[in-house]
mmCIF file of C-alpha atoms in Angstrom:
data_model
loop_
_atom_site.group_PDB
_atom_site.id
_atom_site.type_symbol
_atom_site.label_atom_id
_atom_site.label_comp_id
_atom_site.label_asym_id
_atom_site.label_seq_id
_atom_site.Cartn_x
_atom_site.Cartn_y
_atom_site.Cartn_z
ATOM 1 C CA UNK N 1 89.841 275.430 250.143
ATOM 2 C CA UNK N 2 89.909 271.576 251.485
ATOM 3 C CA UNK N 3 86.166 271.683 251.614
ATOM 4 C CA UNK N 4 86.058 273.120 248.221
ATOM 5 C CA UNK N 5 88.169 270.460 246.663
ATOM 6 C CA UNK N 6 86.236 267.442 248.814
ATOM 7 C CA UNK N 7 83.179 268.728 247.164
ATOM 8 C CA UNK N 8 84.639 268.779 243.794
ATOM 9 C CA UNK N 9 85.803 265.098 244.074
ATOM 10 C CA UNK N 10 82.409 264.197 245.220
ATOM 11 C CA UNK N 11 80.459 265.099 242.403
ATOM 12 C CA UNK N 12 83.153 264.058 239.604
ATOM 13 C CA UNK N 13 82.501 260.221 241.425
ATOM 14 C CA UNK N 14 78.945 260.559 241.090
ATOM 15 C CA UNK N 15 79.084 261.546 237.770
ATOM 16 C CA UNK N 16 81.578 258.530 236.818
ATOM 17 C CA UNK N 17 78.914 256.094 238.835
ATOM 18 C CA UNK N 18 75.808 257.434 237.132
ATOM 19 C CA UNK N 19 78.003 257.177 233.642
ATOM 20 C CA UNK N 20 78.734 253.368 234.793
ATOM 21 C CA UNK N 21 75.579 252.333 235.534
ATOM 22 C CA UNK N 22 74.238 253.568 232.341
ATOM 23 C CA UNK N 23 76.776 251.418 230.278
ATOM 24 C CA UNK N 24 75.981 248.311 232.110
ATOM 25 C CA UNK N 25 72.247 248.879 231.734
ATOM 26 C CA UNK N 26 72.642 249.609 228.522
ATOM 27 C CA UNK N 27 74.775 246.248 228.037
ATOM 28 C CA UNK N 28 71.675 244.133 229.559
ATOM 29 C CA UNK N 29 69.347 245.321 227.324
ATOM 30 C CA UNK N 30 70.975 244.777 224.912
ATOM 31 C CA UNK N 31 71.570 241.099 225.546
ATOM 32 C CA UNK N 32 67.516 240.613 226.397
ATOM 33 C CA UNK N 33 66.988 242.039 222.877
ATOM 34 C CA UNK N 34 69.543 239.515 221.517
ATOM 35 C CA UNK N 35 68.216 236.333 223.646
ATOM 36 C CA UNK N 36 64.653 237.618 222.466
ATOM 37 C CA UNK N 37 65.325 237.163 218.975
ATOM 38 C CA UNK N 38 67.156 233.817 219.251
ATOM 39 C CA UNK N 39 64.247 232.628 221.186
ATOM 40 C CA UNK N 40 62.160 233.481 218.758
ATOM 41 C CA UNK N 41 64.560 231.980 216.092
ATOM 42 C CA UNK N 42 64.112 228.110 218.009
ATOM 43 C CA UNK N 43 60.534 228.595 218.668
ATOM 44 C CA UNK N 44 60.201 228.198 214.707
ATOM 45 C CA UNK N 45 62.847 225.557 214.212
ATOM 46 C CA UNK N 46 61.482 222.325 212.361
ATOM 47 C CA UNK N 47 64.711 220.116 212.452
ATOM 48 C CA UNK N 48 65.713 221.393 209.083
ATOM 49 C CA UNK N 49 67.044 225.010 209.533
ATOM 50 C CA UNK N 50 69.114 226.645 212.752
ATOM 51 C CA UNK N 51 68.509 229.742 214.492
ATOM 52 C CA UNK N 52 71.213 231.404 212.784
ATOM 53 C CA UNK N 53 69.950 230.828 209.276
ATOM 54 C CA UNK N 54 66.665 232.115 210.650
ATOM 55 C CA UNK N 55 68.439 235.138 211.570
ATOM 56 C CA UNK N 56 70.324 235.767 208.419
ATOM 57 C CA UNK N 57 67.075 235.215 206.365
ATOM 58 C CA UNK N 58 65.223 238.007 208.111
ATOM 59 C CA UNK N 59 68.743 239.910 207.110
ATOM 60 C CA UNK N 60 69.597 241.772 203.813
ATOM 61 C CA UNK N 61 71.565 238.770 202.850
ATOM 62 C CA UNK N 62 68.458 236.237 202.565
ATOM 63 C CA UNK N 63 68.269 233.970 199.725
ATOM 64 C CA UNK N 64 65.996 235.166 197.714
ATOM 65 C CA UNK N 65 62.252 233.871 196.766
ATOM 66 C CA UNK N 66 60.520 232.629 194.149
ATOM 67 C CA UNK N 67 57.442 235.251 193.172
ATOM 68 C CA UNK N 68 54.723 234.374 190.870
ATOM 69 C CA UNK N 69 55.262 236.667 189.276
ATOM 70 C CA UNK N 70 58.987 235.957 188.737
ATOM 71 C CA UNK N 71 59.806 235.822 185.070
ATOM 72 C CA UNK N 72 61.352 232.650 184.990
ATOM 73 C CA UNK N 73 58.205 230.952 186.905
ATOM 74 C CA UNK N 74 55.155 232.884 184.920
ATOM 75 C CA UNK N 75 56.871 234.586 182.703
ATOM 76 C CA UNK N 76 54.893 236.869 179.855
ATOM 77 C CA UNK N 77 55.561 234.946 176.638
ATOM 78 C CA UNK N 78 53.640 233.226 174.350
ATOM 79 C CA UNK N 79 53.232 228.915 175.671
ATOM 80 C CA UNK N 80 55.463 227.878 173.126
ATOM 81 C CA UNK N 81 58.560 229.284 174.897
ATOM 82 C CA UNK N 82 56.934 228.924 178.766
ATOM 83 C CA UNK N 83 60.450 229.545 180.926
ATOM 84 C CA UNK N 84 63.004 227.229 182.020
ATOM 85 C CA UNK N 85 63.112 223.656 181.493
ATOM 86 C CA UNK N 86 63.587 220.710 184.390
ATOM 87 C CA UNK N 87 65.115 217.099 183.689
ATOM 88 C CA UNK N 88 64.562 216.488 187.688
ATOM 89 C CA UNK N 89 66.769 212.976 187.212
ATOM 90 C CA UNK N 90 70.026 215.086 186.597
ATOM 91 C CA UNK N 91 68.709 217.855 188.637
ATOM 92 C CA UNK N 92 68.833 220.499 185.455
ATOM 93 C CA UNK N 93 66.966 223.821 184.863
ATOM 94 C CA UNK N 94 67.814 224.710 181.441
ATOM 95 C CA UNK N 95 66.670 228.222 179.436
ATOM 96 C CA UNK N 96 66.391 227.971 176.150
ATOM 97 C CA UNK N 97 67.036 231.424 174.378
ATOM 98 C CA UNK N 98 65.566 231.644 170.742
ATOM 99 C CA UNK N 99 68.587 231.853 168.077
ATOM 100 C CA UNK N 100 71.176 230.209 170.428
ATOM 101 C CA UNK N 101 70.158 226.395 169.428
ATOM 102 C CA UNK N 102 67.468 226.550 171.311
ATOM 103 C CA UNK N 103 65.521 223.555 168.646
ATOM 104 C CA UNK N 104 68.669 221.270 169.123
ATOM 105 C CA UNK N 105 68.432 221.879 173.147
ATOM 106 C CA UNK N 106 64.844 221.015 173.252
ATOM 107 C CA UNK N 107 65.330 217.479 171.168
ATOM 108 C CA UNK N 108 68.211 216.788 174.172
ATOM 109 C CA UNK N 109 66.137 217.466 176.675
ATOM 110 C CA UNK N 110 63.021 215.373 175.260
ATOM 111 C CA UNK N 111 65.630 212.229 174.770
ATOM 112 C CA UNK N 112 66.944 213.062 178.360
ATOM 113 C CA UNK N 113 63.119 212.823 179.408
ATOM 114 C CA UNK N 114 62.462 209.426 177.530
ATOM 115 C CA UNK N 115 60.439 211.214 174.868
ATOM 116 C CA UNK N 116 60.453 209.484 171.560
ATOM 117 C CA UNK N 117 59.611 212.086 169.400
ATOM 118 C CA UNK N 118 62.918 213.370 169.983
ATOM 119 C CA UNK N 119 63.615 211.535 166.666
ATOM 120 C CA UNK N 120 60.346 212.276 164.631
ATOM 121 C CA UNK N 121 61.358 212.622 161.050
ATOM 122 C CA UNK N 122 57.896 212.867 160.043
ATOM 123 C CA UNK N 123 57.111 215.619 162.400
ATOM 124 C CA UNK N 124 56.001 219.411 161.106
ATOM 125 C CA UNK N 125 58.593 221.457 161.327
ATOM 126 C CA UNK N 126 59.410 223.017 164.958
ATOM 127 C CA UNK N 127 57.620 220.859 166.335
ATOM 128 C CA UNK N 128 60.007 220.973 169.666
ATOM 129 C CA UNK N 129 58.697 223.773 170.355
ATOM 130 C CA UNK N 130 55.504 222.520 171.053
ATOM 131 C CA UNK N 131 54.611 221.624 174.882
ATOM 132 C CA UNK N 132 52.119 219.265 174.339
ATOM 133 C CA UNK N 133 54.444 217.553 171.816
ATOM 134 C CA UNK N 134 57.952 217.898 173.513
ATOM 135 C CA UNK N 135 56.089 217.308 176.794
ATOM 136 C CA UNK N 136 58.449 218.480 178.890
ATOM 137 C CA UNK N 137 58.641 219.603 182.522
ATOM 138 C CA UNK N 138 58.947 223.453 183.142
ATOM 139 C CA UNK N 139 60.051 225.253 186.643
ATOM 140 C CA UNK N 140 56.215 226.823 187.465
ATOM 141 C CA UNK N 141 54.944 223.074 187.468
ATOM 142 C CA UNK N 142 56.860 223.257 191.252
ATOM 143 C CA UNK N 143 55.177 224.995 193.830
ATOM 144 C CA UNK N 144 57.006 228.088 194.755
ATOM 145 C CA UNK N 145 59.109 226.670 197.780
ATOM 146 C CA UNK N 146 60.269 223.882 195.669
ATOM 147 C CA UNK N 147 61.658 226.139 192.687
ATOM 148 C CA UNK N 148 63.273 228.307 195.083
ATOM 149 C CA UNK N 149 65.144 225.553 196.617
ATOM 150 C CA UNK N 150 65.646 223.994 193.065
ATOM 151 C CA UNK N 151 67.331 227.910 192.063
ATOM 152 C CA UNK N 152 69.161 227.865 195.119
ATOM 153 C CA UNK N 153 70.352 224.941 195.723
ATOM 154 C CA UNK N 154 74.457 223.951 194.718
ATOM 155 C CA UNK N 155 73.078 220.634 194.075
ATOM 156 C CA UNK N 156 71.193 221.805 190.948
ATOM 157 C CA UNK N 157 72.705 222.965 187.677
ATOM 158 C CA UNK N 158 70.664 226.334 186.036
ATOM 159 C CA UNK N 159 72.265 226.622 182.879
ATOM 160 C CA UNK N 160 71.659 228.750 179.524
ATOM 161 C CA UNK N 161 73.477 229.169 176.603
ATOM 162 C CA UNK N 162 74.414 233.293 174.723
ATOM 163 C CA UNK N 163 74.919 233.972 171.464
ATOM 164 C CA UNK N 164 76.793 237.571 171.177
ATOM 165 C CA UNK N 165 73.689 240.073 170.335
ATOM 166 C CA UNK N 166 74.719 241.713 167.144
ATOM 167 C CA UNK N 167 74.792 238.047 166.040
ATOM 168 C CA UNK N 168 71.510 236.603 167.667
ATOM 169 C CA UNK N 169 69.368 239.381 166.442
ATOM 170 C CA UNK N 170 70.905 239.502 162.606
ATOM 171 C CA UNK N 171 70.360 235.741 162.124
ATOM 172 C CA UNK N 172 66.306 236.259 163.374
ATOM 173 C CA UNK N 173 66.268 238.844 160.451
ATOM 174 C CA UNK N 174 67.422 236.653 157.930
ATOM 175 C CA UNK N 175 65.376 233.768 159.707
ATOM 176 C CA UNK N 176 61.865 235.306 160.698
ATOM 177 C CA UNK N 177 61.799 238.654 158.460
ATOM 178 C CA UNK N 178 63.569 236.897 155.393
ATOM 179 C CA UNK N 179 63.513 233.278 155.160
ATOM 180 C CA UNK N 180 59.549 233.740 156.665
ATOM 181 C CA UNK N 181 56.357 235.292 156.979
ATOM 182 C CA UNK N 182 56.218 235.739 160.346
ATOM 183 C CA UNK N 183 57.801 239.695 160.514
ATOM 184 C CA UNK N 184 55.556 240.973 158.615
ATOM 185 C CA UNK N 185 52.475 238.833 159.813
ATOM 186 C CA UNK N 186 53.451 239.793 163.385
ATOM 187 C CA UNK N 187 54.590 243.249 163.362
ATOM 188 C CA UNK N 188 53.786 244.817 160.329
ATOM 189 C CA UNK N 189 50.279 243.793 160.012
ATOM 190 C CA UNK N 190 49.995 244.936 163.737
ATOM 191 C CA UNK N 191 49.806 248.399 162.528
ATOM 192 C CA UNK N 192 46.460 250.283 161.640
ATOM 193 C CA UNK N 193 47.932 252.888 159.823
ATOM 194 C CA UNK N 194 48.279 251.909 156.223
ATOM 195 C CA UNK N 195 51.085 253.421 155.159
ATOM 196 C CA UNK N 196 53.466 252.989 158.404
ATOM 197 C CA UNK N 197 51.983 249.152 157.180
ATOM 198 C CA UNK N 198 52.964 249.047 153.820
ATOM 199 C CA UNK N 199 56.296 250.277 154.593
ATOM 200 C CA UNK N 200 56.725 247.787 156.975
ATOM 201 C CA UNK N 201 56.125 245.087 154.814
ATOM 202 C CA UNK N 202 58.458 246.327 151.869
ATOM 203 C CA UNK N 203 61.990 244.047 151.637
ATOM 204 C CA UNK N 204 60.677 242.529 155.102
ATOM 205 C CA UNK N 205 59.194 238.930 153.885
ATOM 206 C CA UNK N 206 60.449 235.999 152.188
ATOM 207 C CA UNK N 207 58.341 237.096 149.139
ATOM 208 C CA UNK N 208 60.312 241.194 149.152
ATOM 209 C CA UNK N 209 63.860 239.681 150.045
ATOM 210 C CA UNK N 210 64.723 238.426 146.386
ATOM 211 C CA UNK N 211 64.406 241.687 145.329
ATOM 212 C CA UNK N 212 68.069 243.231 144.807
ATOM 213 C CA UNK N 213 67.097 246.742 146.212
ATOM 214 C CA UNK N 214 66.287 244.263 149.449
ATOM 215 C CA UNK N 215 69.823 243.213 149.518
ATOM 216 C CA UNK N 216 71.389 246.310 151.522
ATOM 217 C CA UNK N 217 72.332 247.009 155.016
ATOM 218 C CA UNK N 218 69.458 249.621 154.387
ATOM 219 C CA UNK N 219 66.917 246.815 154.578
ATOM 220 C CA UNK N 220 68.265 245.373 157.976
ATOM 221 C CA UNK N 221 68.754 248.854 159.592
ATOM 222 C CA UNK N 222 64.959 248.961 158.459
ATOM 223 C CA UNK N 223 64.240 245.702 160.912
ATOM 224 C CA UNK N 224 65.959 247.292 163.775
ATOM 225 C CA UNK N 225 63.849 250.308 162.974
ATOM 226 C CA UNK N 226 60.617 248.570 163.612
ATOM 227 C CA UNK N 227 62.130 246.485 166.165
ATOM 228 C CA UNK N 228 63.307 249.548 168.452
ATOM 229 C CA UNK N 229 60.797 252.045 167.274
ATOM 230 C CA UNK N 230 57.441 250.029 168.027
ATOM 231 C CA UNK N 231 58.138 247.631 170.981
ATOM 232 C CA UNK N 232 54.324 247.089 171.268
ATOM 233 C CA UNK N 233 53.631 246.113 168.015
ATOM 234 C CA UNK N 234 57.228 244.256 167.178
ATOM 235 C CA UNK N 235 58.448 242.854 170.479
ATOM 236 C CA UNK N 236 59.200 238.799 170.180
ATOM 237 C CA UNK N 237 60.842 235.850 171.960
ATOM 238 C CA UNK N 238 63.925 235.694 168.985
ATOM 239 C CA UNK N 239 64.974 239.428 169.262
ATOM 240 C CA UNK N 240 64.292 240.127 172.693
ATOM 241 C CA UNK N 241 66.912 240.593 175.289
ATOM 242 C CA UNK N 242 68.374 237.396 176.550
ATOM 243 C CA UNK N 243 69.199 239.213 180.165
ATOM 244 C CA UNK N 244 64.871 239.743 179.883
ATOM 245 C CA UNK N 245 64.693 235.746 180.270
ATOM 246 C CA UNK N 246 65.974 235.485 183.788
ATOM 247 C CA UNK N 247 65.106 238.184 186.030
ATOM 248 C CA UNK N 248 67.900 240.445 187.752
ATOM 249 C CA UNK N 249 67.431 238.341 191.403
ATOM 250 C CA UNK N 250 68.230 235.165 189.440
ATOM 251 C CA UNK N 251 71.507 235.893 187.512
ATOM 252 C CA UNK N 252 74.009 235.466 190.164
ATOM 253 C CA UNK N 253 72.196 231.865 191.015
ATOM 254 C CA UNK N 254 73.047 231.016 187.011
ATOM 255 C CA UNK N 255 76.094 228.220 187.327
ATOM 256 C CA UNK N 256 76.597 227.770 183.974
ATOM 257 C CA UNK N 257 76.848 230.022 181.491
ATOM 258 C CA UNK N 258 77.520 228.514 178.220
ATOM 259 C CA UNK N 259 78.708 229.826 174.281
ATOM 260 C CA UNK N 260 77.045 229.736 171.358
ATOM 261 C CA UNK N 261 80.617 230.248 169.344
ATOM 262 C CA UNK N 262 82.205 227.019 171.531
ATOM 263 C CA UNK N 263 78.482 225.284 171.873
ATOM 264 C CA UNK N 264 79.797 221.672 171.092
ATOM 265 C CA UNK N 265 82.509 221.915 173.496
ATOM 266 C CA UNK N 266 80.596 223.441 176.381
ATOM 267 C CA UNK N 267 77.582 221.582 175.894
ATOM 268 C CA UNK N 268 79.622 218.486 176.351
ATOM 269 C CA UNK N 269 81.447 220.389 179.257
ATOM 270 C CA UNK N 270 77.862 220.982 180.798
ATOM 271 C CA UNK N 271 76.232 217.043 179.979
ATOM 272 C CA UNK N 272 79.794 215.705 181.709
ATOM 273 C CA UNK N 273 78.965 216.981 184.708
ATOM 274 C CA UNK N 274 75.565 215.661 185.068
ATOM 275 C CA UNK N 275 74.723 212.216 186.557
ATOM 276 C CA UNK N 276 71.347 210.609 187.039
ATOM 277 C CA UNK N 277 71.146 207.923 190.576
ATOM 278 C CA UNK N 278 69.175 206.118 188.454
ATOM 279 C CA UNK N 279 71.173 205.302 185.515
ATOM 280 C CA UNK N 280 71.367 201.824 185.148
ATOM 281 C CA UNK N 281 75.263 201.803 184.015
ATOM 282 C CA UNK N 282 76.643 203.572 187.192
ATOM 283 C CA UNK N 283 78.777 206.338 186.745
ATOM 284 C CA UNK N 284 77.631 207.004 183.377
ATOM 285 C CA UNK N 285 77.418 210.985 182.801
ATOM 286 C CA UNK N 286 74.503 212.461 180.515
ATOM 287 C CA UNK N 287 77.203 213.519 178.201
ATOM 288 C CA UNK N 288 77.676 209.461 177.649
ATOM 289 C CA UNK N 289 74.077 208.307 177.982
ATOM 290 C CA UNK N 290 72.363 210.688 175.302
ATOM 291 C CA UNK N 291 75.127 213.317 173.912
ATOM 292 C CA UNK N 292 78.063 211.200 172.405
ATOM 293 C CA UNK N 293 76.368 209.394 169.791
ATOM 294 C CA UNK N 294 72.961 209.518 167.736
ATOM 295 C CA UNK N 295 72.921 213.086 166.472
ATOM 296 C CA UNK N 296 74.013 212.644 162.856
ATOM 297 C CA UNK N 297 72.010 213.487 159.597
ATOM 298 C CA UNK N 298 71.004 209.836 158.495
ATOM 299 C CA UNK N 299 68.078 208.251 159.233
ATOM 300 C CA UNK N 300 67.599 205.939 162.176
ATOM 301 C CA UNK N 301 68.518 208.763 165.144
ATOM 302 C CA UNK N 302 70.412 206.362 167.505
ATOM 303 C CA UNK N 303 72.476 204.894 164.699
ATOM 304 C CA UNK N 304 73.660 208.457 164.025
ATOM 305 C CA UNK N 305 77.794 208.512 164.390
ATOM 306 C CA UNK N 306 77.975 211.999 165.162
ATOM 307 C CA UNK N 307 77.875 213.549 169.018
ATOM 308 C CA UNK N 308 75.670 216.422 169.888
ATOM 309 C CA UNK N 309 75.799 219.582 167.970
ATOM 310 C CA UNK N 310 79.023 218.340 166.586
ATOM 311 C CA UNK N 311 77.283 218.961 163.214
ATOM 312 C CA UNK N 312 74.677 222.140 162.613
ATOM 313 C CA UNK N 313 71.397 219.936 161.440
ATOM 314 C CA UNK N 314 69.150 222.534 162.618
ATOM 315 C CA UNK N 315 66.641 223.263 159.882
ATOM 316 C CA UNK N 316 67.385 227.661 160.473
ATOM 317 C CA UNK N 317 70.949 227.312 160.755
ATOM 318 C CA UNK N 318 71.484 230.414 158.223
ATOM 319 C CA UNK N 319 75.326 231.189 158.603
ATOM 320 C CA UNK N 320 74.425 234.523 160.280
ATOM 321 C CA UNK N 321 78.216 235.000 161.608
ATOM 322 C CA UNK N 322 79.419 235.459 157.572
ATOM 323 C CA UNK N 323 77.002 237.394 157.158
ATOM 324 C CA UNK N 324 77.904 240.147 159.728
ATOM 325 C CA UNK N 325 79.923 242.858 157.000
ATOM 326 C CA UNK N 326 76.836 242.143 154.350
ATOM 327 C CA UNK N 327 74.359 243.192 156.449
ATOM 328 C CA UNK N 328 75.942 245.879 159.075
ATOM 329 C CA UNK N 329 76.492 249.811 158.686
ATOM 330 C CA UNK N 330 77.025 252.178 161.366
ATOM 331 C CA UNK N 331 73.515 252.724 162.224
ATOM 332 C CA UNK N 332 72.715 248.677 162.495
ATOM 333 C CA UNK N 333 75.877 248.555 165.125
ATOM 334 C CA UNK N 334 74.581 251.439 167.180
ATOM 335 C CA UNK N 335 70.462 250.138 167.091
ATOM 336 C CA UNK N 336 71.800 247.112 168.482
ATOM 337 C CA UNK N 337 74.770 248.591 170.897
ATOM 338 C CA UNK N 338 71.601 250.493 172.082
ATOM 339 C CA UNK N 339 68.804 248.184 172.435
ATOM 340 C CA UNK N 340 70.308 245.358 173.165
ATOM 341 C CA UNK N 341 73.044 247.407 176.103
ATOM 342 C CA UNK N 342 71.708 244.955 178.940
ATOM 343 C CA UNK N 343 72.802 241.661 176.826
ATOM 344 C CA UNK N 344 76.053 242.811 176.818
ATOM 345 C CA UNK N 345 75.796 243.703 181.232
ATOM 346 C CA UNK N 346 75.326 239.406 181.629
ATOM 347 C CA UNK N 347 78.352 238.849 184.478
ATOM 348 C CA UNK N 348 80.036 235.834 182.773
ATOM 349 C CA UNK N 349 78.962 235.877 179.450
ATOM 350 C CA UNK N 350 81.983 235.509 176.632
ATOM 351 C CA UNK N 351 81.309 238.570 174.191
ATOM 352 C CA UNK N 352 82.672 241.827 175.078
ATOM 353 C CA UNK N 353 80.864 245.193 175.502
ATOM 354 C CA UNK N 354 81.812 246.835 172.335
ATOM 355 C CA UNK N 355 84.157 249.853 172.676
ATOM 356 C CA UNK N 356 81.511 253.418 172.967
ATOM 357 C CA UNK N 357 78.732 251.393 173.378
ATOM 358 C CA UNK N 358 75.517 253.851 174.057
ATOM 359 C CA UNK N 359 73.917 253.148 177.382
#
């Protein structure tokens, strides 16, 4: 019975021994593995970066990278809206959206770039809009490392500007489908099918819209129709989505997020907090260099009282906002509740997801 119970004791200590000696070899590899990869970490170090960052960029966390084929560095538009804009000296990427000011934004910009066609009252119409005209800098004339650091970095502002989409998408309407020619040169005279043509084109041109059977919700609802119906044919820059300008990896890097309803106030907000090293008065915000003064209606640009966009002098400013009840049924809100669903997703945008929205 002793022997019995020495033997029994025995092999319970081996067993605790061999269990022991598996932890601590265990425990050593482990720490090889860990030295490996922090040797491997220094072995690329350049001065600039640590062996931790290394580690964490190799990690579902990492920053992430610009891609050609990122939207907001080639992105698949037409080159008179090419992506964001750079004014390097204040360290600004700005992204101009299409029905949220977008003209008056450009003419800051060109000032802020020394342009002097910013005041051009002989100039054709749009003609900010142009790039070899407005001549300014866009993000894919960086090479890729340098726009990712320039979207990463705290030390530069990415800022756009969003118009609530029932809104945005009305006032192109009465801009590009009423006002204009360009609807129904664009869209409906995409179509080879005569009569899905000719319907298209009835009420939607600035010759059809004096008619008073054009005057209806019907006629707008029509719009959306061709809008929603026949993305291939209809899709354009000023009713697309405005979350389709940045793509999805790039929102959360977005540091200011400005409103079309409160645009004087933020844009003034946003120019406040921009200073140049190489302004010659030292201190001197953007807001104070190019948006306080010189953006009245007279002639003469810099002897303009008024401050930026204190005063609507855009040539399509059409009032879309009291136009909302004229021009909306039930089937208009739900097109647009529909369409435009992902607008209304933007984290930090100021319009609210209307209540039963269809997703």
């Amino acid at each position: 019975m002793y022997f019995l119970s020495i033997l029994s004791y025995s092999r319970n200590l081996k067993v605790f021994f061999s269990f022991f000696i598996s932890v601590v070899l265990f425990q050593n590899i482990a720490i090889l593995k860990l030295e490996s990869c922090l040797n491997q970490s220094l072995s690329h170090l350049d001065g600039t970066s640590n062996p931790i960052d290394d580690i964490f960029e190799r990690s579902n966390h990492a920053k992430p990278q610009i891609l050609r084929s990122d939207l907001i560095y080639s992105p698949i538009s037409k080159p008179s809206h090419p992506g964001p804009f750079v004014i390097e000296e204040y360290k600004l990427i700005f992204f101009s959206v299409p029905k949220v000011g977008c003209s008056e934004w450009k003419l800051l910009l060109m000032r802020m770039s020394n342009n002097p066609l910013w005041c051009c009252d002989d100039c054709e119409e749009g003609y900010m809009h142009e790039m070899k005209l407005n001549k300014l800098k866009i993000l894919r004339d960086y090479t890729t490392e340098e726009a990712t650091n320039m979207m990463t970095s705290p030390d530069w502002t990415r800022a756009i500007f969003l118009r609530d989409p029932k809104e945005r998408i009305l006032s192109a309407f009465l801009d590009k489908a009423r006002n204009e020619y360009m609807f129904r040169s664009k869209c409906c005279d995409a179509f080879t099918d005569s009569i899905t043509r000719n319907e298209c084109y009835k009420c939607l041109s600035a010759k059809e819209s004096t008619k008073p059977e054009c005057q209806t919700p019907e006629t707008y609802e029509k719009f959306l129709h061709f809008v929603t119906k026949y993305p291939d044919q209809c899709t354009n820059k000023h009713w697309e989505q405005m979350s389709s300008k940045v793509d999805s990896k790039w929102w959360p890097y977005m540091n200011f997020i400005g409103s079309y309803d409160n645009m004087h106030i933020d844009a003034m907000r946003l120019l406040q907090g921009l200073h140049s090293d190489s302004d010659p008065i030292e201190g001197r915000s953007a807001w104070e260099r190019y948006g306080q003064n010189g953006w009245g209606t007279s002639n003469g640009c810099e002897n303009r009282p008024s401050k930026f966009l204190e005063i609507n002098t855009s040539y399509h400013n059409l009032g879309a906002n009291s136009q909302m009840t004229k021009w909306y049924n039930p089937q208009a809100h739900s097109l647009v509740e529909k369409y435009w669903a992902s607008d209304y997703d933007i984290k930090g945008s100021y319009f609210e997801r209307p209540k039963g929205i269809l997703v």
